[in-house]
Amino acid sequence: MNELELEKQNLEHTLEVLDKVLEAETEKTDETRVLWRREPERYEGLLLLYEGHLKALEKSLEKPYFARIDFEENESKSQKLYIGKHGFDDENNNPVVVDWRAPISSLYYDSEVGKCSYKAPAGIIEGNLNLKRQFDIQNREILSYYDVDIVSRDALLQKYLNENNTARIKNIVSTIQKEQNDIIRRPISDNIVVQGVAGSGKTTIALHRIAYLVYTYKDIIKPNEYLIIGPNQVFMKYINSVLPDLNVNGVSQFTFEEFCKKYINDKYTITDSSKKLSKYINKAINNDVDKFKNSLNYKNMLNLFIDEYIRNVVTSDLKVGSFIILTKDVLLKIYEEVLQGRENLNMIFERFILMTSTYILNERTKILNRLNKHYFKLFEETLDKNKKNAITKELNLIKSELTKGCKNLIRKSLDKYKLTPLQLYKRFLNNITKYDYSSYEHLKELKNITLNYIKEEMVDFEDLAALLYLKFKTSDCKELLEIRHTIIDEAQDLGEFNYSVLKDILGSSTFSIFGDLAQSIYEYRGVNTWGDVDIIYEYSEPK
C-alpha cells in the first residue's frame, strides 16, 4: 500500500473516531441544556463551553486535520501526530488529532526536520523531527499532501493566499509562518506591539493570538476575561463571524466608543468622527485641540482637578438642625486619614462613612450628653406645643441615628459630591485655566467648543478618554479588573491618553497591540510612534 493510500486510511479512521466523539459530546451538551434550564446561573458557562466545542467538532468533519509531524523524543518514544484546528481524543483518551495551539504543535510551525525542541509545561522537550507534512483535504477527502522542511511559501500556502479573505483566515492555521507563530504563542504575561504594513495579516495574527491564549490558559482564565477592541462596527462584525471558527466564544468585543459607552454609563451622544475628519482634511478645524485632548498633558490637568475636588469634600460640620454631631475639624482629621490609602472617590466615601461612623459609636456617650443638654435647653426656651413636639421628634431621630453611627446622615452629606463623569468634566472645563500648568495656547478654544457640545449632551471621540478616566477615578469598575488580556487592532488611531486610561481601568490586563502607523486615518488624535505606547505599557520586546 502506497503512502497516499495509508494517509487516506488514517483519515477514514479519524472520521470514524470523530463521529463517535460527536455522539458523546452531543449527549453531554443535551444533558447540560436540561441542567441549564433548571439552574441557569450555575450551568450557563458550561453550556457555552460545550456548545462551542460541539460546533468546532462538527466543522472538523469536513477537514479534521491539516498537518502531520513525526517526532522522536527518544528511541522508545516516537509519535506520529496529526494537527488540526480542533483537537480530540478517542474513547481511551489517546490523542487522535492534536490542537494547533498545543505546545507540541509549535514544532510544525517553528522547527526544521532534524534535531529540535519545544517548550512544554514540564520544561523543554528535545528530540528529532523526522517528518513534516501538509495536507490538502476537502469534503472529507485527501486531494494531495506536501512534505516540507519549514512552513514557507510553498504550493499549499500560495493556494490559500489566492483565496478570498474569509476563506483565507479560516485556513491560515495550516500555513502560519515562524515569525507569526512566535507572536501568536507569546505568554499572556507579555505586552507586545506589532507594527505591520497593509496586507501583512495583522488582524489574522491578532485573532489567532486570542484563540491560542483562550486554549492555552483555559483552566485558569475564562473566555469573558479577554477583551478585543477594534476600530469600527464593520470590523467587529467581521471578527464576530471569524472567532467561532477558531473555537473562541464568549470573548468581550467592543469598539473604543462602545467600551466607553458601557462603562462610563452617562447620558451623551458621540459626534460623527467622519464629519470631523472631513473638516480636518479641508483645514476647517484646529486639529491641535483634538491632539491635545488625547495627550498625557491633558490627563495630568485632569489629575490636578480631581485631586482638588477630592480634597475639598469636607467643608462643614456634620449637624442636624442646630446640633453639631461632629465638627468640621474632627471630620477633616478622619478624612485626611482616609485619603492616605485612597483609590477612587467611591471607595474614599465608603471608607470615610465607615471610619466616621465608628468614631461616632465610640464617642456616643459623650455625644448623647451634649445632645440631651442641647435639646433640653431648646425645649425649655419655647412655650409653643407644636415646636416642643418638633424638638422631641428631632431629638429622637438623632438618637436613632446615633445608634447606627449616623451612617445615613454622613452618606447624605456626601451626595452632592457624587457627580456623573459628564458633570465632573463640565466642572473641570469651566475652571480649566486653574489646571493649565503647561500654558496650552488653544485652551480657550478647547473649553468653548467642548462646553457647547456638552450643553447638547454631545461629546467628541477625543473626550472619551477624559470621561473614562473620570469614571475610573470616582467609581468602582470591578468587572474590568477581571480582564486578563486585551487585544487592540488598528491601534494607530488611539492616542496616548486612550492607552493610558485603558491601562488604568484594566489594571489586571496585559496587552497585544496591532497596527500600522502609516495607515492612520485619524492622525490628529493617534500616536506618532509606538514609543508613545512603550512609555505607558513598559514594553521590553522588539516590535
Coordinates of C-alpha atoms in Angstrom, one line a residue:
M1 CA 0.0 0.0 0.0
N2 CA 1.5 3.4 -1.0
E3 CA 1.8 6.4 1.2
L4 CA -1.2 8.2 -0.1
E5 CA -3.4 5.1 0.5
L6 CA -2.1 4.9 4.1
E7 CA -3.0 8.5 4.6
K8 CA -6.4 8.0 3.2
Q9 CA -6.9 5.0 5.5
N10 CA -5.8 7.2 8.5
L11 CA -8.3 9.9 7.5
E12 CA -11.1 7.3 7.3
H13 CA -10.2 6.1 10.8
T14 CA -10.1 9.6 12.2
L15 CA -13.5 10.4 10.8
E16 CA -14.9 7.2 12.4
V17 CA -13.5 8.3 15.8
L18 CA -14.8 11.8 15.3
D19 CA -18.3 10.5 14.7
K20 CA -18.2 8.7 18.0
V21 CA -16.8 11.7 19.8
L22 CA -19.5 13.9 18.3
E23 CA -22.2 11.5 19.5
A24 CA -20.8 11.6 23.1
E25 CA -20.4 15.4 23.0
T26 CA -23.9 15.9 21.7
E27 CA -25.3 13.8 24.5
K28 CA -23.2 15.7 27.1
T29 CA -24.4 19.0 25.6
D30 CA -28.0 18.0 25.7
E31 CA -27.8 16.9 29.3
T32 CA -26.2 20.3 30.2
R33 CA -29.0 22.1 28.4
V34 CA -31.5 20.4 30.7
L35 CA -29.4 21.3 33.7
W36 CA -29.1 24.9 32.5
R37 CA -32.9 25.3 32.3
R38 CA -33.1 24.3 36.0
E39 CA -30.0 26.3 37.2
P40 CA -29.1 28.9 34.5
E41 CA -26.5 30.7 36.7
R42 CA -24.6 27.6 37.5
Y43 CA -24.6 25.9 34.1
E44 CA -24.7 28.8 31.6
G45 CA -20.9 29.0 31.3
L46 CA -20.5 25.2 31.0
L47 CA -23.2 25.1 28.3
L48 CA -21.5 27.8 26.3
L49 CA -18.2 25.8 26.5
Y50 CA -19.9 22.5 25.4
E51 CA -21.8 24.1 22.6
G52 CA -18.7 25.9 21.3
H53 CA -16.7 22.6 21.4
L54 CA -19.5 20.7 19.7
K55 CA -19.7 23.3 16.8
A56 CA -15.9 23.1 16.4
L57 CA -16.0 19.3 16.2
E58 CA -18.9 19.5 13.7
K59 CA -16.8 21.8 11.5
S60 CA -13.9 19.4 11.7
L61 CA -15.9 16.7 9.9
E62 CA -15.0 18.3 6.6
K63 CA -11.3 18.7 7.4
P64 CA -10.2 17.1 10.7
Y65 CA -6.6 18.0 10.3
F66 CA -4.2 19.8 8.0
A67 CA -0.7 18.5 9.0
R68 CA 1.3 15.7 10.4
I69 CA 4.6 15.6 12.3
D70 CA 6.6 12.6 13.3
F71 CA 8.5 13.4 16.5
E72 CA 11.0 11.1 18.1
E73 CA 11.7 12.2 21.7
N74 CA 13.9 9.2 22.3
E75 CA 14.4 5.7 20.9
S76 CA 11.5 4.3 22.9
K77 CA 9.1 7.2 22.3
S78 CA 8.2 8.1 18.8
Q79 CA 5.0 9.9 18.0
K80 CA 3.0 10.4 14.8
L81 CA 0.8 13.4 15.4
Y82 CA -1.9 14.8 13.2
I83 CA -2.6 18.6 13.8
G84 CA -5.9 20.2 13.3
K85 CA -7.8 23.4 14.2
H86 CA -9.6 21.4 17.0
G87 CA -8.1 18.6 18.9
F88 CA -9.9 15.5 20.1
D89 CA -9.1 12.1 21.7
D90 CA -10.6 8.6 21.3
E91 CA -12.6 6.8 23.9
N92 CA -9.4 5.7 25.6
N93 CA -8.1 9.3 25.9
N94 CA -5.5 8.8 23.2
P95 CA -5.0 11.9 21.0
V96 CA -6.3 11.4 17.5
V97 CA -5.9 15.0 16.4
V98 CA -3.7 17.5 18.3
D99 CA -4.9 21.1 18.5
W100 CA -2.8 23.6 16.6
R101 CA -2.4 25.6 19.8
A102 CA -0.9 22.7 21.8
P103 CA 2.8 23.1 22.8
I104 CA 4.0 20.2 20.7
S105 CA 2.3 21.7 17.6
S106 CA 4.8 24.5 17.6
L107 CA 7.2 22.0 16.1
Y108 CA 5.2 22.2 12.9
Y109 CA 5.5 26.0 12.7
D110 CA 9.0 26.6 14.1
S111 CA 11.2 23.6 13.5
E112 CA 13.1 22.2 10.5
V113 CA 13.4 18.4 10.0
G114 CA 16.2 17.2 12.3
K115 CA 17.1 18.0 15.8
C116 CA 14.5 20.2 17.5
S117 CA 12.8 21.1 20.8
Y118 CA 9.6 22.6 22.1
K119 CA 8.5 24.2 25.4
A120 CA 6.1 22.1 27.3
P121 CA 4.6 22.8 30.7
A122 CA 7.1 20.3 32.2
G123 CA 10.0 22.1 30.5
I124 CA 12.0 21.9 27.3
I125 CA 11.4 18.6 25.3
E126 CA 14.2 17.7 22.9
G127 CA 14.2 15.2 20.1
N128 CA 14.1 14.7 16.3
L129 CA 11.5 15.9 13.9
N130 CA 11.5 13.1 11.2
L131 CA 8.6 14.3 9.1
K132 CA 6.6 17.5 8.5
R133 CA 3.7 17.1 6.2
Q134 CA 0.9 19.3 5.0
F135 CA -2.5 18.1 3.6
D136 CA -5.0 19.5 1.2
I137 CA -8.2 18.0 2.5
Q138 CA -11.6 18.9 1.1
N139 CA -15.0 17.3 1.8
R140 CA -13.5 14.5 3.9
E141 CA -11.1 13.5 1.1
I142 CA -7.3 13.9 0.8
L143 CA -6.6 15.6 -2.5
S144 CA -2.8 15.8 -2.0
Y145 CA -0.1 16.2 0.6
Y146 CA 3.2 18.0 0.7
D147 CA 6.3 17.1 2.7
V148 CA 8.1 20.3 3.7
D149 CA 11.1 21.3 5.8
I150 CA 9.8 24.6 7.0
V151 CA 6.4 26.1 6.7
S152 CA 7.0 28.6 3.9
R153 CA 5.6 30.0 0.7
D154 CA 5.1 26.5 -0.8
A155 CA 2.4 25.4 -3.2
L156 CA -0.2 24.9 -0.4
L157 CA 0.4 28.4 1.1
Q158 CA 0.1 30.0 -2.3
K159 CA -3.2 28.3 -2.8
Y160 CA -4.6 29.8 0.5
L161 CA -3.1 33.2 -0.3
N162 CA -5.1 33.3 -3.5
E163 CA -8.4 32.6 -1.7
N164 CA -10.7 35.4 -0.6
N165 CA -10.2 36.9 2.8
T166 CA -12.9 34.9 4.7
A167 CA -11.6 31.6 3.4
R168 CA -8.0 32.6 3.9
I169 CA -8.5 33.4 7.6
K170 CA -10.2 30.1 8.2
N171 CA -7.3 28.2 6.6
I172 CA -4.4 30.3 7.9
V173 CA -3.7 27.9 10.9
S174 CA -2.2 25.5 8.4
T175 CA 0.3 28.0 6.9
I176 CA 1.3 30.3 9.8
Q177 CA 4.9 31.4 9.4
K178 CA 7.5 31.1 12.1
E179 CA 7.6 34.8 12.9
Q180 CA 3.8 34.9 13.1
N181 CA 3.8 31.8 15.3
D182 CA 6.3 33.5 17.7
I183 CA 3.8 36.4 18.1
I184 CA 0.8 34.2 18.5
R185 CA 2.4 32.0 21.2
R186 CA 3.9 34.7 23.3
P187 CA 3.0 34.2 27.0
I188 CA -0.1 36.0 28.3
S189 CA 2.2 37.9 30.7
D190 CA 3.9 39.7 27.8
N191 CA 2.8 43.1 26.5
I192 CA 3.5 43.2 22.7
V193 CA 3.3 45.8 19.9
V194 CA 3.1 44.5 16.3
Q195 CA 3.8 47.1 13.6
G196 CA 2.7 45.6 10.2
V197 CA 2.2 47.2 6.8
A198 CA -1.1 46.8 4.9
G199 CA -1.8 43.2 3.9
S200 CA 0.7 41.7 6.3
G201 CA -2.0 39.8 8.2
K202 CA -2.1 41.8 11.5
T203 CA -5.8 41.1 12.1
T204 CA -5.4 37.4 11.3
I205 CA -2.5 37.1 13.7
A206 CA -4.4 39.1 16.4
L207 CA -7.4 36.7 16.2
H208 CA -5.2 33.6 16.2
R209 CA -3.3 35.0 19.3
I210 CA -6.6 35.3 21.2
A211 CA -7.5 31.8 20.1
Y212 CA -4.2 30.5 21.3
L213 CA -4.5 32.3 24.7
V214 CA -8.0 31.0 25.3
Y215 CA -6.9 27.5 24.6
T216 CA -3.6 27.6 26.5
Y217 CA -5.0 29.2 29.7
K218 CA -8.5 27.6 29.6
D219 CA -8.0 26.1 33.0
I220 CA -7.3 29.4 34.8
I221 CA -8.9 32.1 32.6
K222 CA -12.4 32.3 31.3
P223 CA -13.2 33.5 27.7
N224 CA -15.0 36.6 29.1
E225 CA -11.8 37.6 30.8
Y226 CA -10.4 38.5 27.4
L227 CA -11.2 41.7 25.6
I228 CA -10.9 42.8 21.9
I229 CA -11.0 46.4 21.0
G230 CA -11.5 47.2 17.3
P231 CA -11.8 50.3 15.1
N232 CA -15.4 50.2 13.9
Q233 CA -18.6 48.2 13.6
V234 CA -17.7 46.6 10.3
F235 CA -14.5 45.2 11.8
M236 CA -16.4 43.9 14.9
K237 CA -19.0 42.1 12.8
Y238 CA -16.1 40.5 10.8
I239 CA -14.3 39.2 13.8
N240 CA -17.5 38.1 15.4
S241 CA -18.1 35.8 12.4
V242 CA -14.5 34.5 12.4
L243 CA -13.8 33.8 16.1
P244 CA -16.3 30.8 16.4
D245 CA -14.4 29.1 13.6
L246 CA -11.3 29.4 15.8
N247 CA -13.3 27.8 18.6
V248 CA -13.4 31.1 20.5
N249 CA -16.7 32.0 22.2
G250 CA -17.6 34.4 24.9
V251 CA -14.8 36.9 24.4
S252 CA -15.8 40.6 25.0
Q253 CA -15.7 42.6 21.8
F254 CA -16.1 46.4 21.6
T255 CA -15.1 49.4 19.6
F256 CA -13.4 52.0 21.9
E257 CA -16.6 54.1 21.7
E258 CA -18.8 51.1 22.8
F259 CA -16.4 50.2 25.6
C260 CA -16.6 53.8 26.9
K261 CA -20.3 54.0 26.5
K262 CA -20.8 50.8 28.5
Y263 CA -18.6 51.7 31.4
I264 CA -19.0 55.5 31.6
N265 CA -22.7 54.8 31.7
D266 CA -23.7 58.5 31.3
K267 CA -26.1 60.3 29.1
Y268 CA -24.3 61.6 26.0
T269 CA -24.1 61.1 22.2
I270 CA -20.7 60.8 20.4
T271 CA -20.3 63.2 17.4
D272 CA -19.6 61.8 14.0
S273 CA -15.9 61.3 13.6
S274 CA -16.2 61.1 9.8
K275 CA -17.6 64.6 9.6
K276 CA -14.7 65.8 11.8
L277 CA -12.2 64.0 9.5
S278 CA -13.7 65.8 6.5
K279 CA -13.3 69.2 8.3
Y280 CA -9.7 68.2 9.2
I281 CA -8.9 67.3 5.6
N282 CA -10.3 70.7 4.5
K283 CA -8.4 72.5 7.3
A284 CA -11.8 73.8 8.7
I285 CA -10.9 72.9 12.3
N286 CA -7.9 73.2 14.6
N287 CA -6.8 69.7 14.9
D288 CA -4.3 70.6 17.6
V289 CA -7.1 70.8 20.1
D290 CA -8.0 67.1 19.5
K291 CA -4.4 66.1 19.6
F292 CA -4.0 67.8 23.0
K293 CA -7.1 66.1 24.4
N294 CA -5.5 62.7 23.7
S295 CA -2.2 63.7 25.3
L296 CA -0.8 62.9 28.7
N297 CA -0.7 66.6 29.5
Y298 CA -4.5 66.7 29.3
K299 CA -4.6 63.7 31.7
N300 CA -2.3 65.5 34.1
M301 CA -4.6 68.5 34.1
L302 CA -7.5 66.3 35.0
N303 CA -5.4 64.8 37.8
L304 CA -4.9 68.3 39.3
F305 CA -8.7 68.9 39.1
I306 CA -9.6 65.5 40.6
D307 CA -7.1 65.9 43.5
E308 CA -8.5 69.4 44.3
Y309 CA -12.1 68.1 44.0
I310 CA -11.4 65.1 46.3
R311 CA -9.6 67.2 48.9
N312 CA -12.4 69.8 49.2
V313 CA -15.2 67.3 50.1
V314 CA -15.3 68.1 53.9
T315 CA -16.3 71.8 54.1
S316 CA -18.7 71.9 57.1
D317 CA -19.8 70.4 60.4
L318 CA -21.9 67.2 60.5
K319 CA -25.1 68.6 62.1
V320 CA -28.9 68.1 62.3
G321 CA -30.8 71.3 62.8
S322 CA -28.7 73.4 65.2
F323 CA -26.9 70.4 66.8
I324 CA -23.4 69.7 65.7
I325 CA -22.7 65.9 65.9
L326 CA -19.0 66.3 64.8
T327 CA -17.2 69.5 64.0
K328 CA -15.5 70.2 60.6
D329 CA -12.1 69.9 62.3
V330 CA -12.8 66.3 63.6
L331 CA -14.2 65.3 60.2
L332 CA -11.1 66.7 58.4
K333 CA -8.8 64.6 60.6
I334 CA -10.7 61.4 59.8
Y335 CA -10.9 62.4 56.1
E336 CA -7.1 63.0 55.9
E337 CA -6.5 59.6 57.3
V338 CA -8.8 58.1 54.7
L339 CA -7.0 59.8 51.9
Q340 CA -3.7 58.2 52.8
G341 CA -4.8 54.9 51.1
R342 CA -7.3 56.3 48.6
E343 CA -8.1 54.5 45.3
N344 CA -11.2 56.2 43.9
L345 CA -13.8 58.6 45.2
N346 CA -16.5 56.0 45.8
M347 CA -14.1 53.9 47.9
I348 CA -12.9 57.0 49.7
F349 CA -16.5 57.9 50.6
E350 CA -17.3 54.4 51.8
R351 CA -14.2 54.3 54.0
F352 CA -15.0 57.8 55.3
I353 CA -18.5 56.7 56.2
L354 CA -17.2 53.6 58.0
M355 CA -14.5 55.4 59.9
T356 CA -16.7 58.4 60.8
S357 CA -19.5 56.1 61.9
T358 CA -17.1 54.1 64.1
Y359 CA -15.8 57.2 65.6
I360 CA -19.3 58.3 66.4
L361 CA -20.2 55.0 68.0
N362 CA -17.0 55.1 70.2
E363 CA -17.9 58.7 71.2
R364 CA -21.7 58.0 71.5
T365 CA -22.0 58.6 75.3
K366 CA -20.3 62.0 75.1
I367 CA -22.4 63.0 72.0
L368 CA -25.6 61.9 73.8
N369 CA -24.7 64.0 76.8
R370 CA -24.2 67.1 74.6
L371 CA -27.4 66.2 72.6
N372 CA -29.6 65.9 75.7
K373 CA -28.3 69.2 77.1
H374 CA -28.7 71.0 73.8
Y375 CA -32.3 69.8 73.2
F376 CA -33.3 70.2 76.9
K377 CA -32.3 73.9 76.6
L378 CA -34.3 74.3 73.3
F379 CA -37.3 72.6 74.9
E380 CA -37.2 74.9 77.9
E381 CA -36.9 78.0 75.8
T382 CA -40.1 77.5 73.9
L383 CA -43.7 77.5 75.1
D384 CA -45.2 76.5 71.8
K385 CA -46.6 73.0 72.0
N386 CA -46.0 72.3 68.2
K387 CA -42.4 73.4 68.5
K388 CA -41.9 71.2 71.5
N389 CA -43.3 68.3 69.6
A390 CA -40.9 69.1 66.7
I391 CA -37.9 69.3 69.0
T392 CA -38.8 66.0 70.6
K393 CA -39.2 64.4 67.2
E394 CA -35.8 65.7 66.0
L395 CA -34.2 64.6 69.3
N396 CA -35.5 61.0 68.9
L397 CA -34.4 61.0 65.2
I398 CA -30.8 61.9 66.1
K399 CA -30.7 59.3 68.9
S400 CA -31.9 56.7 66.5
E401 CA -29.2 57.8 64.0
L402 CA -26.5 57.7 66.8
T403 CA -27.3 54.0 67.5
K404 CA -26.3 53.3 63.8
G405 CA -23.3 55.6 63.8
C406 CA -25.1 58.2 61.8
K407 CA -24.3 56.4 58.5
N408 CA -27.4 57.8 56.7
L409 CA -26.5 61.4 57.7
I410 CA -22.9 61.1 56.6
R411 CA -23.9 59.5 53.3
K412 CA -26.4 62.2 52.7
S413 CA -23.8 64.9 53.4
L414 CA -21.7 63.4 50.6
D415 CA -24.4 63.1 48.0
K416 CA -23.8 66.5 46.4
Y417 CA -20.2 65.4 45.5
K418 CA -21.4 62.2 43.7
L419 CA -21.4 63.7 40.2
T420 CA -21.5 61.8 36.9
P421 CA -18.4 61.8 34.7
L422 CA -20.1 64.3 32.4
Q423 CA -21.0 66.7 35.3
L424 CA -17.4 66.5 36.6
Y425 CA -16.0 67.1 33.1
K426 CA -18.1 70.2 32.8
R427 CA -16.9 71.5 36.1
F428 CA -13.3 70.8 35.1
L429 CA -13.8 72.7 31.8
N430 CA -15.4 75.7 33.5
N431 CA -12.3 76.0 35.7
I432 CA -9.7 74.7 33.2
T433 CA -7.4 77.7 33.5
K434 CA -6.6 76.7 37.1
Y435 CA -5.1 73.5 35.9
D436 CA -3.2 74.7 32.8
Y437 CA 0.3 74.0 34.1
S438 CA 1.7 73.8 30.5
S439 CA 0.2 77.1 29.2
Y440 CA -1.6 75.5 26.3
E441 CA -2.2 78.1 23.7
H442 CA -5.6 76.9 22.4
L443 CA -7.1 76.4 25.9
K444 CA -10.0 78.9 25.4
E445 CA -11.0 77.3 22.1
L446 CA -10.9 73.8 23.7
K447 CA -13.1 75.0 26.5
N448 CA -15.7 76.7 24.4
I449 CA -16.1 74.0 21.8
T450 CA -16.3 71.2 24.3
L451 CA -18.8 73.0 26.6
N452 CA -21.0 73.9 23.7
Y453 CA -21.2 70.2 22.8
I454 CA -21.9 69.2 26.4
K455 CA -24.8 71.6 26.6
E456 CA -26.4 69.4 23.8
E457 CA -25.3 66.2 25.7
M458 CA -22.8 65.5 23.0
V459 CA -19.0 64.8 23.1
D460 CA -16.3 64.1 20.6
F461 CA -14.4 60.9 20.4
E462 CA -11.4 62.8 21.8
D463 CA -13.3 63.5 25.0
L464 CA -13.9 59.8 25.8
A465 CA -10.6 59.2 27.4
A466 CA -11.2 62.0 29.8
L467 CA -14.7 60.8 30.7
L468 CA -13.5 57.2 31.1
Y469 CA -10.7 58.5 33.4
L470 CA -13.1 60.5 35.5
K471 CA -15.3 57.3 35.8
F472 CA -12.2 55.4 36.9
K473 CA -11.2 58.0 39.5
T474 CA -14.6 58.2 41.0
S475 CA -16.3 54.8 40.7
D476 CA -15.7 51.1 41.1
C477 CA -15.3 49.1 37.9
K478 CA -14.6 45.7 39.4
E479 CA -15.6 43.7 36.4
L480 CA -12.9 45.4 34.4
L481 CA -10.3 44.2 36.8
E482 CA -11.2 40.7 35.8
I483 CA -9.9 41.3 32.2
R484 CA -6.6 39.4 31.9
H485 CA -5.6 40.2 28.3
T486 CA -6.6 42.8 25.8
I487 CA -6.2 42.7 22.0
I488 CA -6.3 46.1 20.3
D489 CA -6.4 46.2 16.4
E490 CA -5.9 49.1 14.1
A491 CA -4.3 50.6 17.2
Q492 CA -2.6 53.6 15.4
D493 CA -5.8 55.7 15.7
L494 CA -5.8 55.7 19.5
G495 CA -3.8 58.4 21.4
E496 CA -1.5 58.3 24.5
F497 CA -4.4 59.2 26.8
N498 CA -6.5 56.4 25.3
Y499 CA -3.8 53.9 26.1
S500 CA -3.0 55.3 29.5
V501 CA -6.7 55.1 30.7
L502 CA -7.0 51.6 29.3
K503 CA -4.0 50.6 31.4
D504 CA -5.5 52.3 34.4
I505 CA -9.0 50.9 34.2
L506 CA -7.9 47.4 33.0
G507 CA -5.5 47.1 35.9
S508 CA -5.0 43.3 35.7
S509 CA -4.7 43.1 31.9
T510 CA -1.7 42.7 29.6
F511 CA -2.0 43.9 26.0
S512 CA -1.3 42.8 22.5
I513 CA -1.4 45.9 20.2
F514 CA -1.6 45.6 16.4
G515 CA -1.4 48.5 14.0
D516 CA 0.4 50.4 11.2
L517 CA 1.4 54.0 11.8
A518 CA 1.4 54.6 8.1
Q519 CA -2.3 53.7 7.9
S520 CA -3.6 56.2 10.5
I521 CA -6.9 57.6 9.4
Y522 CA -7.3 60.0 12.3
E523 CA -3.7 61.0 12.7
Y524 CA -4.7 64.2 14.6
R525 CA -5.7 62.0 17.6
G526 CA -3.5 58.9 17.2
V527 CA 0.0 58.1 18.4
N528 CA 3.0 59.4 16.5
T529 CA 5.3 56.5 17.3
W530 CA 4.9 53.2 19.1
G531 CA 7.4 54.7 21.6
D532 CA 4.4 56.7 22.9
V533 CA 2.8 53.4 23.9
D534 CA 6.1 51.9 25.3
I535 CA 6.1 54.7 27.9
I536 CA 2.7 53.6 29.2
Y537 CA 2.9 49.9 29.0
E538 CA 6.7 49.3 29.5
Y539 CA 7.2 47.0 26.6
S540 CA 10.6 45.3 26.7
E541 CA 10.3 43.4 23.4
P542 CA 11.2 44.5 19.9
K543 CA 8.3 45.2 17.5

